[in-house]
Coordinates of C-alpha atoms in Angstrom, one line a residue:
Chain L
X296 CA 0.0 0.0 0.0
X297 CA 1.4 3.4 -0.9
X298 CA 1.3 6.3 1.4
X299 CA -1.4 8.0 -0.8
X300 CA -3.5 4.8 -0.7
X301 CA -3.1 4.5 3.0
X302 CA -4.2 8.1 3.4
X303 CA -7.2 7.5 1.1
X304 CA -8.0 4.4 3.3
X305 CA -7.8 6.5 6.4
X306 CA -10.0 9.3 5.2
X307 CA -12.5 7.0 3.5
X308 CA -15.8 7.1 5.5
X309 CA -16.5 4.0 7.5
X310 CA -20.2 4.1 6.4
X311 CA -21.6 5.9 3.5
X312 CA -25.3 5.8 2.5
X313 CA -26.6 7.6 -0.6
X314 CA -30.4 7.8 -1.3
X315 CA -30.7 4.5 0.4
X316 CA -34.1 2.9 0.5
X317 CA -35.5 -0.4 1.5
X318 CA -39.0 -1.6 0.8
X319 CA -40.2 -4.9 2.4
X320 CA -42.7 -6.9 0.4
X321 CA -45.3 -8.2 2.8
X322 CA -48.7 -9.9 2.4
X323 CA -50.3 -6.5 3.2
X324 CA -48.4 -4.8 0.4
X325 CA -45.1 -3.1 0.3
X326 CA -43.7 -1.4 3.5
X327 CA -41.2 1.4 3.2
X328 CA -38.8 0.6 6.0
X329 CA -36.3 3.2 4.8
X330 CA -36.5 6.1 2.3
X331 CA -33.8 8.4 1.0
X332 CA -31.3 8.0 3.7
X333 CA -28.1 10.0 3.2
X334 CA -25.5 9.6 5.8
X335 CA -21.7 9.5 6.1
X336 CA -20.0 8.2 9.2
X337 CA -16.3 8.8 9.7
X338 CA -13.7 6.8 11.6
X339 CA -13.9 7.1 15.4
X340 CA -17.4 8.6 15.5
X341 CA -20.0 7.4 17.9
X342 CA -23.3 7.7 16.1
X343 CA -26.6 7.0 17.7
X344 CA -29.8 6.2 15.8
X345 CA -32.9 7.2 17.7
X346 CA -36.6 7.1 16.9
X347 CA -39.9 5.4 17.7
X348 CA -40.3 1.7 16.7
X349 CA -40.9 1.3 13.0
X350 CA -38.6 4.2 12.1
X351 CA -36.1 1.9 10.4
X352 CA -33.2 2.4 12.8
X353 CA -32.6 -1.3 13.3
X354 CA -33.2 -1.9 9.6
X355 CA -30.5 0.7 8.7
X356 CA -28.0 -1.1 11.1
X357 CA -28.9 -4.4 9.4
X358 CA -28.3 -2.9 6.0
X359 CA -24.8 -1.8 7.1
X360 CA -24.3 -5.3 8.4
X361 CA -25.5 -6.9 5.1
X362 CA -28.3 -8.7 7.0
X363 CA -30.7 -6.8 4.7
X364 CA -30.3 -5.7 1.1
X365 CA -31.3 -2.2 0.2
X366 CA -33.8 -1.9 -2.7
X367 CA -32.7 1.6 -3.7
X368 CA -29.6 3.7 -3.5
X369 CA -26.1 2.6 -2.3
X370 CA -24.4 1.7 0.9
X371 CA -20.6 1.5 1.3
X372 CA -18.8 0.2 4.3
X373 CA -15.0 1.0 4.4
X374 CA -15.3 1.8 0.8
X375 CA -16.6 -1.6 -0.1
X376 CA -20.1 -3.0 -0.7
X377 CA -21.7 -4.1 2.5
X378 CA -21.4 -7.7 1.3
X379 CA -17.7 -7.4 0.8
X380 CA -17.4 -5.7 4.1
X381 CA -19.2 -8.5 5.8
X382 CA -17.0 -11.0 4.0
X383 CA -13.9 -9.2 5.2
X384 CA -15.3 -9.2 8.8
X385 CA -15.3 -5.5 8.9
X386 CA -17.7 -5.1 11.9
X387 CA -18.8 -6.7 15.1
X388 CA -22.6 -6.8 15.7
X389 CA -24.2 -6.7 19.1
X390 CA -27.8 -7.8 19.1
X391 CA -30.7 -6.7 21.3
X392 CA -30.5 -10.0 23.1
X393 CA -27.1 -11.2 24.1
X394 CA -27.5 -14.2 21.8
X395 CA -24.9 -16.3 23.6
X396 CA -24.9 -20.0 22.7
X397 CA -26.2 -21.7 25.9
X398 CA -24.0 -24.8 25.4
X399 CA -20.8 -22.8 25.4
X400 CA -19.0 -21.2 28.3
X401 CA -18.5 -17.4 28.3
X402 CA -14.9 -17.8 27.1
X403 CA -15.9 -20.2 24.4
X404 CA -18.7 -18.0 23.3
X405 CA -16.2 -15.2 22.9
X406 CA -14.0 -17.6 21.0
X407 CA -16.7 -18.4 18.5
X408 CA -15.9 -15.8 15.9
X409 CA -12.2 -16.5 16.4
X410 CA -12.8 -20.2 15.7
X411 CA -14.8 -19.4 12.6
X412 CA -12.1 -17.0 11.4
X413 CA -9.5 -19.7 11.9
X414 CA -7.4 -17.9 14.4
X415 CA -4.7 -20.1 16.2
X416 CA -5.7 -21.3 19.6
X417 CA -2.8 -19.6 21.5
X418 CA -3.8 -16.3 19.9
X419 CA -7.4 -17.0 20.8
X420 CA -6.5 -17.3 24.4
X421 CA -4.7 -13.9 24.6
X422 CA -7.5 -12.2 22.7
X423 CA -10.2 -13.7 25.0
X424 CA -8.2 -12.6 28.1
X425 CA -7.9 -9.1 26.6
X426 CA -11.6 -8.5 25.7
X427 CA -12.8 -10.2 28.9
X428 CA -10.7 -7.7 30.8
X429 CA -12.1 -4.9 28.6
X430 CA -15.7 -5.6 29.6
X431 CA -14.8 -6.5 33.2
X432 CA -15.7 -10.1 33.0
X433 CA -12.3 -11.6 34.0
X434 CA -13.0 -14.6 36.3
X435 CA -16.2 -15.6 34.5
X436 CA -14.6 -17.4 31.6
X437 CA -15.8 -20.9 32.6
X438 CA -19.4 -19.9 33.5
X439 CA -22.3 -20.8 31.3
X440 CA -24.6 -17.9 30.1
X441 CA -27.4 -18.9 32.4
X442 CA -25.1 -18.4 35.4
X443 CA -24.7 -14.7 34.5
X444 CA -27.0 -11.7 35.0
X445 CA -28.6 -10.1 32.0
X446 CA -26.1 -7.2 32.1
X447 CA -23.1 -9.5 32.3
X448 CA -24.5 -11.6 29.4
X449 CA -24.7 -8.4 27.3
X450 CA -21.2 -7.5 28.3
X451 CA -20.0 -11.0 27.2
X452 CA -21.7 -10.4 23.8
X453 CA -19.9 -7.1 23.5
X454 CA -16.6 -8.9 24.3
X455 CA -17.5 -11.4 21.5
X456 CA -18.0 -8.6 19.1
X457 CA -14.7 -7.0 20.1
X458 CA -12.7 -10.2 20.0
X459 CA -11.8 -10.1 16.3
X460 CA -10.8 -6.5 16.3
X461 CA -13.2 -5.1 13.8
X462 CA -12.9 -1.3 13.6
X463 CA -16.7 -0.9 13.4
X464 CA -19.1 -1.9 16.1
X465 CA -22.8 -2.1 15.3
X466 CA -25.0 -2.2 18.4
X467 CA -28.7 -2.7 18.2
X468 CA -30.3 -1.6 21.4
X469 CA -27.8 -3.6 23.4
X470 CA -29.0 -2.3 26.8
X471 CA -32.7 -2.0 25.9
X472 CA -33.7 -4.9 28.2
X473 CA -31.7 -3.9 31.2
X474 CA -32.7 -1.8 34.2
X475 CA -31.7 1.8 34.4
X476 CA -28.9 1.4 37.0
X477 CA -27.2 -1.4 35.0
X478 CA -27.7 0.6 31.8
X479 CA -26.0 3.7 33.3
X480 CA -23.1 1.6 34.4
X481 CA -22.7 -0.1 31.0
X482 CA -23.0 3.2 29.1
X483 CA -20.1 4.6 31.1
X484 CA -18.1 1.4 30.4
X485 CA -18.9 1.6 26.8
X486 CA -17.7 5.2 26.5
X487 CA -14.4 4.2 28.2
X488 CA -14.1 1.3 25.9
X489 CA -14.7 3.5 22.9
X490 CA -12.0 6.0 24.2
X491 CA -9.5 3.1 24.6
X492 CA -10.1 1.4 21.3
X493 CA -10.9 4.3 19.0
X494 CA -13.5 2.2 17.2
X495 CA -16.4 3.6 15.2
X496 CA -19.7 2.8 16.9
X497 CA -23.2 2.8 15.4
X498 CA -25.7 2.5 18.3
X499 CA -29.4 2.1 18.0
X500 CA -31.5 3.2 21.0
X501 CA -34.9 4.6 21.9
X502 CA -33.6 6.3 25.0
X503 CA -32.9 10.1 24.6
X504 CA -30.5 10.4 27.6
X505 CA -28.6 7.3 26.4
X506 CA -28.2 8.7 22.9
X507 CA -27.1 12.1 24.1
X508 CA -24.7 10.8 26.7
X509 CA -22.9 8.4 24.3
X510 CA -22.9 10.0 20.9
X511 CA -20.8 12.4 19.0
X512 CA -23.7 12.5 16.5
X513 CA -27.3 11.7 16.9
X514 CA -29.4 10.6 14.0
X515 CA -33.1 11.2 14.6
X516 CA -35.4 9.0 12.6
X517 CA -39.2 8.9 12.1
X518 CA -41.5 6.2 10.9
X519 CA -43.9 5.6 8.0
X520 CA -41.9 5.8 5.9
X521 CA -38.7 5.3 7.8
X522 CA -36.4 8.3 7.2
X523 CA -33.8 10.6 8.8
X524 CA -35.4 13.8 10.1
X525 CA -32.5 15.4 11.9
X526 CA -28.8 14.9 12.5
X527 CA -27.5 16.5 15.6
X528 CA -23.8 17.1 16.3
X529 CA -23.0 16.8 19.9
X530 CA -21.1 19.7 21.5
X531 CA -20.3 17.7 24.6
X532 CA -16.6 16.9 25.3
X533 CA -15.3 13.4 24.6
X534 CA -14.6 12.9 28.3
X535 CA -18.1 12.5 29.9
X536 CA -18.7 11.7 33.6
X537 CA -22.2 10.5 34.3
X538 CA -23.2 13.8 35.9
X539 CA -22.7 15.6 32.6
X540 CA -26.3 14.6 32.1
X541 CA -27.4 17.3 34.5
X542 CA -25.5 20.1 32.6
X543 CA -27.3 22.7 30.6
X544 CA -25.5 21.7 27.5
X545 CA -26.7 18.1 27.8
X546 CA -30.3 19.2 28.5
X547 CA -30.2 21.5 25.4
X548 CA -29.1 18.6 23.1
X549 CA -31.7 16.3 24.7
X550 CA -34.3 19.0 24.1
X551 CA -33.3 19.2 20.4
X552 CA -33.6 15.4 20.0
X553 CA -37.0 15.5 21.6
X554 CA -38.1 18.3 19.2
X555 CA -36.8 16.2 16.3
X556 CA -38.8 13.2 17.5
X557 CA -41.9 15.3 17.9
X558 CA -41.5 16.9 14.5
X559 CA -41.4 13.5 12.9
X560 CA -44.7 12.6 14.6
X561 CA -46.5 15.9 13.9
X562 CA -48.5 14.9 10.8
X563 CA -49.6 11.6 12.3
X564 CA -53.2 11.5 13.7
Chain N
X218 CA -37.9 -41.4 50.1
X219 CA -39.5 -38.6 48.1
X220 CA -38.3 -40.2 45.0
X221 CA -39.8 -43.5 45.9
X222 CA -43.2 -41.8 46.7
X223 CA -43.2 -39.6 43.6
X224 CA -41.8 -41.9 40.9
X225 CA -42.0 -45.6 42.0
X226 CA -45.4 -45.6 43.7
X227 CA -47.5 -44.4 40.8
X228 CA -45.8 -46.9 38.5
X229 CA -46.4 -49.7 41.0
X230 CA -50.1 -48.7 41.4
X231 CA -50.7 -48.9 37.6
X232 CA -48.8 -52.2 37.5
X233 CA -50.9 -53.7 40.3
X234 CA -54.1 -52.6 38.5
X235 CA -52.9 -54.2 35.3
X236 CA -52.1 -57.5 37.1
X237 CA -55.6 -57.6 38.6
X238 CA -57.1 -56.9 35.2
X239 CA -54.8 -59.6 33.7
X240 CA -55.9 -62.2 36.3
X241 CA -59.5 -61.5 35.7
X242 CA -59.0 -61.6 32.0
X243 CA -57.1 -64.9 32.2
X244 CA -59.9 -66.4 34.3
X245 CA -62.6 -65.4 32.0
X246 CA -60.8 -66.3 28.7
X247 CA -59.6 -69.7 30.0
X248 CA -62.9 -70.6 31.6
X249 CA -64.8 -71.9 28.5
X250 CA -62.0 -74.4 27.8
X251 CA -61.8 -75.5 31.4
X252 CA -65.6 -76.0 31.5
X253 CA -65.3 -78.1 28.4
X254 CA -62.6 -80.2 29.9
X255 CA -64.5 -80.7 33.1
X256 CA -67.7 -81.6 31.3
X257 CA -65.9 -84.3 29.3
X258 CA -64.2 -85.7 32.4
X259 CA -67.5 -85.5 34.2
X260 CA -66.0 -83.5 37.1
X261 CA -67.7 -80.8 39.1
X262 CA -65.6 -78.4 41.0
X263 CA -66.1 -75.6 43.5
X264 CA -65.6 -72.0 42.3
X265 CA -62.2 -71.6 44.0
X266 CA -60.9 -74.8 42.6
X267 CA -62.3 -73.9 39.1
X268 CA -60.5 -70.6 39.2
X269 CA -57.3 -72.3 40.2
X270 CA -57.6 -74.6 37.2
X271 CA -58.2 -71.7 34.8
X272 CA -55.0 -70.1 36.0
X273 CA -52.8 -73.2 35.6
X274 CA -53.6 -74.7 32.2
X275 CA -50.5 -75.8 30.2
X276 CA -51.6 -74.0 27.0
X277 CA -54.0 -71.4 28.2
X278 CA -55.7 -68.9 25.9
X279 CA -54.3 -66.1 28.1
X280 CA -51.6 -67.3 30.5
X281 CA -51.8 -65.9 34.0
X282 CA -49.1 -63.5 35.2
X283 CA -47.4 -66.0 37.5
X284 CA -47.2 -68.6 34.7
X285 CA -45.5 -66.1 32.5
X286 CA -43.2 -65.0 35.3
X287 CA -42.2 -68.6 36.1
X288 CA -41.5 -69.4 32.5
X289 CA -39.6 -66.1 32.0
X290 CA -37.5 -66.8 35.1
X291 CA -36.8 -70.3 34.1
X292 CA -35.8 -69.4 30.5
X293 CA -33.8 -66.4 31.5
X294 CA -31.8 -67.4 34.6
X295 CA -31.9 -71.2 34.7
X296 CA -30.6 -72.0 31.2
X297 CA -27.2 -71.7 29.7
X298 CA -27.2 -68.5 27.6
X299 CA -25.9 -70.4 24.6
X300 CA -28.9 -72.8 24.6
X301 CA -31.6 -71.9 22.1
X302 CA -34.1 -72.3 25.0
X303 CA -32.6 -69.3 26.6
X304 CA -34.4 -66.0 26.3
X305 CA -31.1 -64.2 26.9
X306 CA -29.7 -66.0 23.8
X307 CA -32.8 -65.0 21.7
X308 CA -32.8 -61.4 23.1
X309 CA -29.1 -61.0 22.3
X310 CA -29.7 -62.1 18.6
X311 CA -32.6 -59.6 18.3
X312 CA -30.7 -56.9 20.2
X313 CA -27.6 -57.1 18.0
X314 CA -29.6 -56.6 14.8
X315 CA -31.7 -53.9 16.5
X316 CA -28.5 -52.0 17.5
X317 CA -26.9 -52.4 14.1
X318 CA -30.2 -51.2 12.4
X319 CA -30.6 -48.4 14.8
X320 CA -27.0 -47.1 14.2
X321 CA -27.7 -47.3 10.4
X322 CA -31.1 -45.7 10.8
X323 CA -29.8 -42.8 13.0
X324 CA -27.0 -42.1 10.6
X325 CA -29.3 -42.2 7.6
X326 CA -31.9 -40.1 9.4
X327 CA -29.3 -37.4 10.3
X328 CA -27.9 -37.5 6.7
X329 CA -31.3 -37.0 5.2
X330 CA -32.1 -34.2 7.7
X331 CA -28.8 -32.4 6.9
X332 CA -29.7 -32.7 3.2
X333 CA -33.2 -31.4 3.6
X334 CA -32.1 -28.4 5.7
X335 CA -29.4 -27.4 3.3
X336 CA -31.0 -28.0 -0.1
X337 CA -34.4 -26.6 -0.9
X338 CA -34.8 -29.1 -3.7
X339 CA -34.4 -32.0 -1.3
X340 CA -36.8 -30.3 1.1
X341 CA -39.5 -30.2 -1.6
X342 CA -38.8 -33.6 -3.1
X343 CA -37.8 -35.9 -0.3
X344 CA -40.3 -35.4 2.5
X345 CA -43.4 -36.8 0.7
X346 CA -41.4 -40.0 -0.2
X347 CA -40.2 -40.4 3.4
X348 CA -43.8 -40.2 4.6
X349 CA -44.9 -42.6 1.9
X350 CA -42.2 -45.0 2.9
X351 CA -43.7 -45.2 6.4
X352 CA -47.2 -45.9 5.2
X353 CA -46.2 -49.2 3.7
X354 CA -46.8 -52.1 6.2
X355 CA -43.4 -53.4 7.4
X356 CA -44.8 -56.9 7.3
X357 CA -45.2 -56.6 3.6
X358 CA -41.7 -55.4 3.0
X359 CA -39.7 -57.5 5.4
X360 CA -39.9 -60.8 3.5
X361 CA -39.2 -59.1 0.1
X362 CA -36.1 -57.5 1.6
X363 CA -34.8 -60.7 3.1
X364 CA -35.5 -62.7 -0.1
X365 CA -33.9 -60.1 -2.4
X366 CA -30.8 -59.9 -0.3
X367 CA -30.6 -63.7 0.0
X368 CA -30.7 -63.8 -3.8
X369 CA -27.6 -61.8 -4.0
X370 CA -25.9 -63.8 -1.3
X371 CA -26.4 -61.5 1.7
X372 CA -28.0 -63.3 4.6
X373 CA -27.9 -63.0 8.4
X374 CA -27.8 -59.9 10.4
X375 CA -27.5 -57.3 7.6
X376 CA -30.9 -57.8 5.9
X377 CA -32.6 -58.1 9.3
X378 CA -31.0 -54.9 10.6
X379 CA -32.1 -53.1 7.3
X380 CA -35.7 -53.6 8.4
X381 CA -34.8 -51.9 11.7
X382 CA -33.1 -49.1 9.7
X383 CA -36.2 -48.7 7.6
X384 CA -38.3 -48.1 10.7
X385 CA -35.8 -46.0 12.7
X386 CA -34.5 -43.5 10.1
X387 CA -37.9 -41.8 9.8
X388 CA -38.3 -40.4 13.4
X389 CA -34.7 -39.4 13.4
X390 CA -35.0 -37.6 10.0
X391 CA -38.2 -35.7 11.1
X392 CA -36.8 -34.9 14.5
X393 CA -33.5 -33.7 13.1
X394 CA -35.0 -31.5 10.4
X395 CA -36.9 -29.7 13.2
X396 CA -33.7 -29.7 15.4
X397 CA -31.4 -28.4 12.8
X398 CA -33.9 -25.6 12.1
X399 CA -34.4 -24.8 15.8
X400 CA -31.6 -22.1 16.2
X401 CA -33.0 -18.7 16.9
X402 CA -32.9 -16.2 14.0
X403 CA -30.5 -14.0 16.0
X404 CA -28.0 -16.9 16.3
X405 CA -28.2 -17.5 12.5
X406 CA -27.8 -13.7 11.9
X407 CA -24.8 -13.8 14.2
X408 CA -23.1 -16.6 12.2
X409 CA -23.9 -14.6 9.0
X410 CA -22.1 -11.5 10.4
X411 CA -19.0 -13.7 10.9
X412 CA -19.4 -14.8 7.3
X413 CA -19.4 -18.4 8.6
X414 CA -19.6 -21.2 6.0
X415 CA -22.7 -23.5 5.9
X416 CA -20.5 -26.2 7.4
X417 CA -19.4 -24.0 10.2
X418 CA -23.0 -23.0 10.9
X419 CA -23.9 -26.6 10.9
X420 CA -21.3 -27.8 13.3
X421 CA -21.1 -24.8 15.6
X422 CA -24.8 -23.9 15.7
X423 CA -27.3 -26.3 14.1
X424 CA -25.9 -29.5 15.5
X425 CA -25.5 -28.4 19.1
X426 CA -29.0 -26.8 19.0
X427 CA -30.5 -30.0 17.6
X428 CA -29.3 -32.3 20.4
X429 CA -32.5 -32.3 22.5
X430 CA -34.5 -33.1 19.3
X431 CA -32.0 -35.9 18.3
X432 CA -32.3 -37.7 21.6
X433 CA -36.1 -37.4 21.7
X434 CA -36.4 -38.9 18.2
X435 CA -33.7 -41.5 19.0
X436 CA -35.9 -42.8 21.8
X437 CA -38.7 -43.4 19.3
X438 CA -36.3 -44.8 16.8
X439 CA -34.7 -47.3 19.1
X440 CA -38.1 -48.8 20.0
X441 CA -39.1 -48.9 16.3
X442 CA -35.8 -50.6 15.6
X443 CA -36.6 -53.4 18.0
X444 CA -40.0 -53.8 16.5
X445 CA -38.3 -54.0 13.1
X446 CA -35.9 -56.6 14.2
X447 CA -38.6 -58.8 15.7
X448 CA -40.8 -58.4 12.6
X449 CA -37.8 -59.2 10.4
X450 CA -37.5 -62.5 12.2
X451 CA -41.1 -63.5 11.8
X452 CA -41.6 -64.3 8.1
X453 CA -38.1 -65.3 7.2
X454 CA -37.6 -68.6 8.8
X455 CA -35.1 -67.2 11.3
X456 CA -34.3 -69.8 13.9
X457 CA -33.1 -67.5 16.6
X458 CA -34.3 -64.2 18.0
X459 CA -37.3 -63.0 19.9
X460 CA -39.4 -63.0 16.7
X461 CA -38.4 -66.5 15.9
X462 CA -39.2 -67.6 19.4
X463 CA -42.6 -66.0 19.1
X464 CA -43.3 -67.7 15.8
X465 CA -42.3 -71.2 16.9
X466 CA -44.2 -70.9 20.1
X467 CA -47.3 -69.8 18.2
X468 CA -47.0 -72.9 15.9
X469 CA -47.2 -75.2 18.9
X470 CA -49.7 -73.0 20.8
X471 CA -47.2 -72.5 23.6
X472 CA -48.9 -69.4 24.7
X473 CA -46.8 -69.1 27.9
X474 CA -43.6 -69.2 25.9
X475 CA -45.1 -66.5 23.6
X476 CA -45.9 -64.2 26.5
X477 CA -42.5 -64.6 28.1
X478 CA -40.8 -63.9 24.8
X479 CA -43.0 -60.7 24.7
X480 CA -41.9 -59.8 28.2
X481 CA -38.3 -60.3 27.1
X482 CA -38.9 -58.1 24.1
X483 CA -40.4 -55.3 26.2
X484 CA -37.7 -55.5 28.8
X485 CA -35.1 -55.1 26.0
X486 CA -37.1 -52.1 24.6
X487 CA -37.4 -50.5 28.1
X488 CA -33.6 -50.9 28.6
X489 CA -32.8 -49.4 25.2
X490 CA -35.1 -46.4 25.6
X491 CA -33.7 -45.8 29.1
X492 CA -30.1 -46.1 27.8
X493 CA -30.8 -43.6 25.1
X494 CA -32.4 -41.2 27.6
X495 CA -29.5 -41.6 29.9
X496 CA -26.9 -40.8 27.2
X497 CA -29.1 -37.9 26.2
X498 CA -28.9 -36.6 29.8
X499 CA -25.1 -37.0 29.9
X500 CA -24.8 -35.1 26.6
X501 CA -27.1 -32.4 28.0
X502 CA -25.0 -32.1 31.1
X503 CA -21.7 -31.9 29.2
X504 CA -23.3 -29.1 27.2
X505 CA -23.7 -27.0 30.3
X506 CA -27.4 -27.4 30.8
X507 CA -28.8 -25.8 33.9
X508 CA -29.4 -28.7 36.3
X509 CA -33.1 -29.4 36.6

């Protein structure tokens, strides 16, 4: 790779969507899950997608992950098609449910992608130890998923997504099913992790405080048809203690997100 | 103590009920013949003595439980196991072809299920044939299979166990199709995000997820295998095995022998099903299942 190419690689957006649309064919006729989405996400960003259910935020994440194919427009991930990106294991995906295999211990769940990608077992061990430490689960390697709390299971699933060192992390409401206290704690840990690893994170949520607390950019979406109604740049510093959520700046951003969500709803009923 | 009360007692209660029904049945069914005998001999008996007689005929229509038990005990424990009088000998012959057929059948069933799950064309084309195969009475097929194989010089345990295979592959195939399709959508999506090959998805996700289904269907299959092995011994002139024992006893109206062969068969079936269940639990435990 020449210097120029390396530079091009570095400046290439991690995710680029142009006029992206996706229409599901259902028995009740076509459903427009996404229309005319234009979005560019650069390396190191933390982008949250927020909106009511049916706004297409999860669908958009699945399009990035090549779990759904767009019917209009284009999507590029690391300058490749989403399929090529998936084939080159460009991202780690964290689902709403932890989706750990119940017959595998935590460590061997984390090892799953490494096994599939054919990584040598000595290397697997060091990587497992590293990511288990990253999500504060050291000591739980030999437990089975049912022996862990919901929050710990979700942390294990984040460790699994981190294990193969993809630069892009796609997270679909990972903390949606957890209680507020656990969620606060995990949000803080996630920010620390993001700061330490400099990954690009796309994060779907329906919690306004969560979106504002975590993101460098917040994409507000609205349903029927699913579309982007506002993109808000956060003015908060990268270093964010939990009590930043009581600052005027935080409240102002949260207010704008709320406005955006309301605007999207205004011409409904 | 709790275990005794919760598990053993209900079973014993049902067993006691069955034994009572059996005795009453034996009495009623054997009574006409006994009455006939007594009339010809010109004897008159009291009720108690008459009942005693109906329960101790040498070739009764329905042998009484104690007659079957005595016969079973004698032919199981008091004979050399190499003698063709021994039920252990006959049970072993049947068991060996059952196990061979069961292993074939399970392998075939799993192979068919893997094919059906991975190829849409097989999914569409194979299932109706599988179902059709099971609607053909096994008694009609067994002699043909044995004769055809004998014609090409294959005799003995292989053609017999093929009948077991024929009966046992079906539950395994149906159970495994369901089992291999049982992983949650999220788990399949997860494998997709790793760009896992179909073989990796099969071994790391579908197969482990299908284990409970496999063992449930193997329990059905092993019992079907035994039925297959016994049926295969009936029309084929086999001289050994529980089926052969049943047939020869029926030629000579040795009803007590027939019933004790049946008891031997059901004990073998019970042991096989228990064994499969036990292995299933071991596998379950080694896969980190939450203890019940």
